[in-house]
Amino acid sequence: MSPPSWGGPGPVMAPPVSRFLLAVLFSASCKAIVSLDQMCMEKEANKTYNCENLGLREIPDSLPNTTEFLEFGFNFLPTVQNTTFSRLTDLIFLDLTRCQINWIHEDTFQSHHQLSTLVLTGNPLIFMAETSLDGPRSLKHLFLIQTGISNLEFIPEQNLKNLESLYLGSNHISSIKFPENFPTQNLKVLDFQNNAIHYLAGKDVNTLEAANLSLNLDGNDIRGIEPGAFHSKVFQSLRFGGTLDLSVILKGLQNSTTQSLWLGTYEDTGDQDLTTATFEGLCEMSVGSINLQKHHFSPLSSTTFRCFTQLQELDLTATHLRELPSGIQGMNSLKKLVLNVNHFEQLCQINAASFPALTDLYIKGNLNKLSLGAGCLEKLENLQRLDLSHSDIEASDCCNPPLKSLHRLQYLNLSYNMPIGLQSQAFKECPKLEVLDLAFTHLSVRAPQSPFQNLPLLRTLNLSHCLLDTSNQHLLEGLLDLQQLNLQGNHFQDKSISKTNLLQTVSSLEVLILSFCELLSIDQQAFRSLGKMSHIDLSHNNLTESSINALSHLKGTYLNLATNSIRIIPPHLLPILSQQSTINLSRNPLDCTCSNVHFLTWYKENVQRLEDSEYTVCAHPPSLRGVKLSEVRLSCGITAVGIFFLIVFLFLFIILLIFSVKFLLRWKYQHI
């Protein structure tokens, strides 16, 4: 335990014993008062609680009657009765996942008028009383996933007129036909994924009265649809993922309308190769977007897309493409094209001219090294978002040639690529860029001027782990409106941010991330030009408390100092912390002795603004290691033992003083 520091000069002749006496005299007694943890975790006082996986057989008495959101999954409630939750009448959300529930009795939720969401996932239900769901005035979301249901008549239909989403996945249901009086008119989401539905009859589909419904039939392997079953039906989205024969689906959906159609497959699901004939049914329906991920095209020609002319979005992720055929016609409405995880070698192989109206293009995670070429996208004059991340792109002179004519581009992602060389004004073809992501791409700036100086509208710049030369003070010049800057993982000279640095030219910054930069210190004047900061992340460095001085001009800021080397925060730095909105000091080697008593007192008075308090624990002394700061109580003052030694010390000091005076007087008289 560290003794308190004492200012001022001490007696020169004080022997070591005196210093020992002083140490003992003012030794502080430290003790931790650790409150007992509640059985349930409180997320929001008196409202939100997590009681999951505690082996509970009933609702704990410690839960307040005002509880509104309760996660009670992975406990043991084989029978749910009207007394089980009767005390918690304010419940809005109730999660009973995997509580081994078999029986839900009459009027179980009779007094829960505000209950909006009920999760019964993973319970082997045997019986649900007809009135078991009576009570809630607006039950909107009901989860009956993996409950063993084989027939929709099992679900109580009373009091479900306001139901908006019904999740019935991973059961044994073979038909989507609802009972005659089941209220489906307000449904927005109906999820039947991974059941045993193989045929869709017209009379079954007609029980779905809701318009703009999102219907999920993934994993059912639909083998037949009655002709006309979907005639004039309008959906928000339809999902038939994992279906073996897509032509069955597209023919069965003739004369229907859907905003989104998901027809992708999965790694462990067999499927037939897609041909021109597969998509003939698409010509007879209205679709806004279509997803065909992980399918194979054989053969692939311009006529394959003959029925795609009305599409606005097309997702061909992982469809084993090496190129898109030239001569595709009529796709003038396509706004978004996703070509992720394919095998292109040249950017020109996508034949972008076939999609002149594109605003969004994604070629992420390309499986071959992708060469950007020059002018491959110049026909896409309306392009606003371009993602070429994770594609092994390597370019010594980037990026104007491949971005030629993309004057409306607002978002560009080149992250996780091979080394890229940037010249002066490297993005002059894209003067309207607002977001630029270059994370984890080694950047080599080959000009004395900033490569970003022609981007006056850029608001977000991600340069994390780019191996930047941070000593280049001109690197960020010209970014007049930059609001978010991520420099995570870049290193600074001498592991310190000096008074003059590359941040001085970006005074409009609001968010700055400098985590994992191996920083040891920050000059007190380093951030003086950054007066608009609202979020600064300095976590995972080796900063000490002295670097807090650099933040003295900031107010109302989110400040992350987690995982540094902060041990003792002296009183003169506490006002700087007090003027911030949220502070994270977790995982620092904090001292919990009287040497740090001022900070510990401040911490308890400001705990509401501290983040990750459960990981803000003592490192010193060993007796308190791992104890939360909020649970430590210090008694810093003179103890009874200290008083005894004080009296003894004073007595000895007086005797010593008397003898010293006598000695001086005797010596004086002897020399008169």
PDB file of C-alpha atoms in Angstrom, residues 2 45-46 112 127 180 198 225 227 241 248 279 288 292 304 314 317 381 426 435 505 511 520 561 592 625 662:
ATOM      1  CA  SER A   2       1.458   3.350  -0.983  1.00  0.00           C
ATOM      2  CA  ALA A  45     -33.094   0.248 -13.783  1.00  0.00           C
ATOM      3  CA  ASN A  46     -36.576  -1.032 -12.962  1.00  0.00           C
ATOM      4  CA  HIS A 112     -50.421  -8.241 -19.525  1.00  0.00           C
ATOM      5  CA  PHE A 127     -50.575 -27.705 -25.425  1.00  0.00           C
ATOM      6  CA  GLU A 180     -60.507 -19.914 -41.569  1.00  0.00           C
ATOM      7  CA  HIS A 198     -43.206 -29.032 -50.640  1.00  0.00           C
ATOM      8  CA  ILE A 225     -46.929 -24.605 -57.090  1.00  0.00           C
ATOM      9  CA  PRO A 227     -50.882 -22.624 -61.473  1.00  0.00           C
ATOM     10  CA  GLY A 241     -33.719 -20.244 -50.649  1.00  0.00           C
ATOM     11  CA  VAL A 248     -40.859 -24.332 -60.627  1.00  0.00           C
ATOM     12  CA  PHE A 279     -35.962 -17.671 -66.021  1.00  0.00           C
ATOM     13  CA  GLY A 288     -37.826  -5.242 -58.040  1.00  0.00           C
ATOM     14  CA  LEU A 292     -29.240 -15.772 -56.978  1.00  0.00           C
ATOM     15  CA  THR A 304     -29.861 -15.462 -69.967  1.00  0.00           C
ATOM     16  CA  LEU A 314     -29.466  -7.980 -58.960  1.00  0.00           C
ATOM     17  CA  THR A 317     -22.763 -13.196 -55.133  1.00  0.00           C
ATOM     18  CA  GLU A 381     -21.858   8.171 -65.025  1.00  0.00           C
ATOM     19  CA  ALA A 426      -5.305  10.748 -56.585  1.00  0.00           C
ATOM     20  CA  VAL A 435     -16.814   8.372 -47.741  1.00  0.00           C
ATOM     21  CA  THR A 505      -5.217  20.667 -41.000  1.00  0.00           C
ATOM     22  CA  VAL A 511     -14.724  11.666 -34.538  1.00  0.00           C
ATOM     23  CA  LEU A 520       3.206   6.451 -25.115  1.00  0.00           C
ATOM     24  CA  LEU A 561      -9.058   5.481 -22.751  1.00  0.00           C
ATOM     25  CA  CYS A 592      -6.998   1.678  -5.442  1.00  0.00           C
ATOM     26  CA  ARG A 625      -7.009  -6.762  -7.565  1.00  0.00           C
ATOM     27  CA  LYS A 662      20.731  22.224  26.484  1.00  0.00           C
TER      28      LYS A 662
END
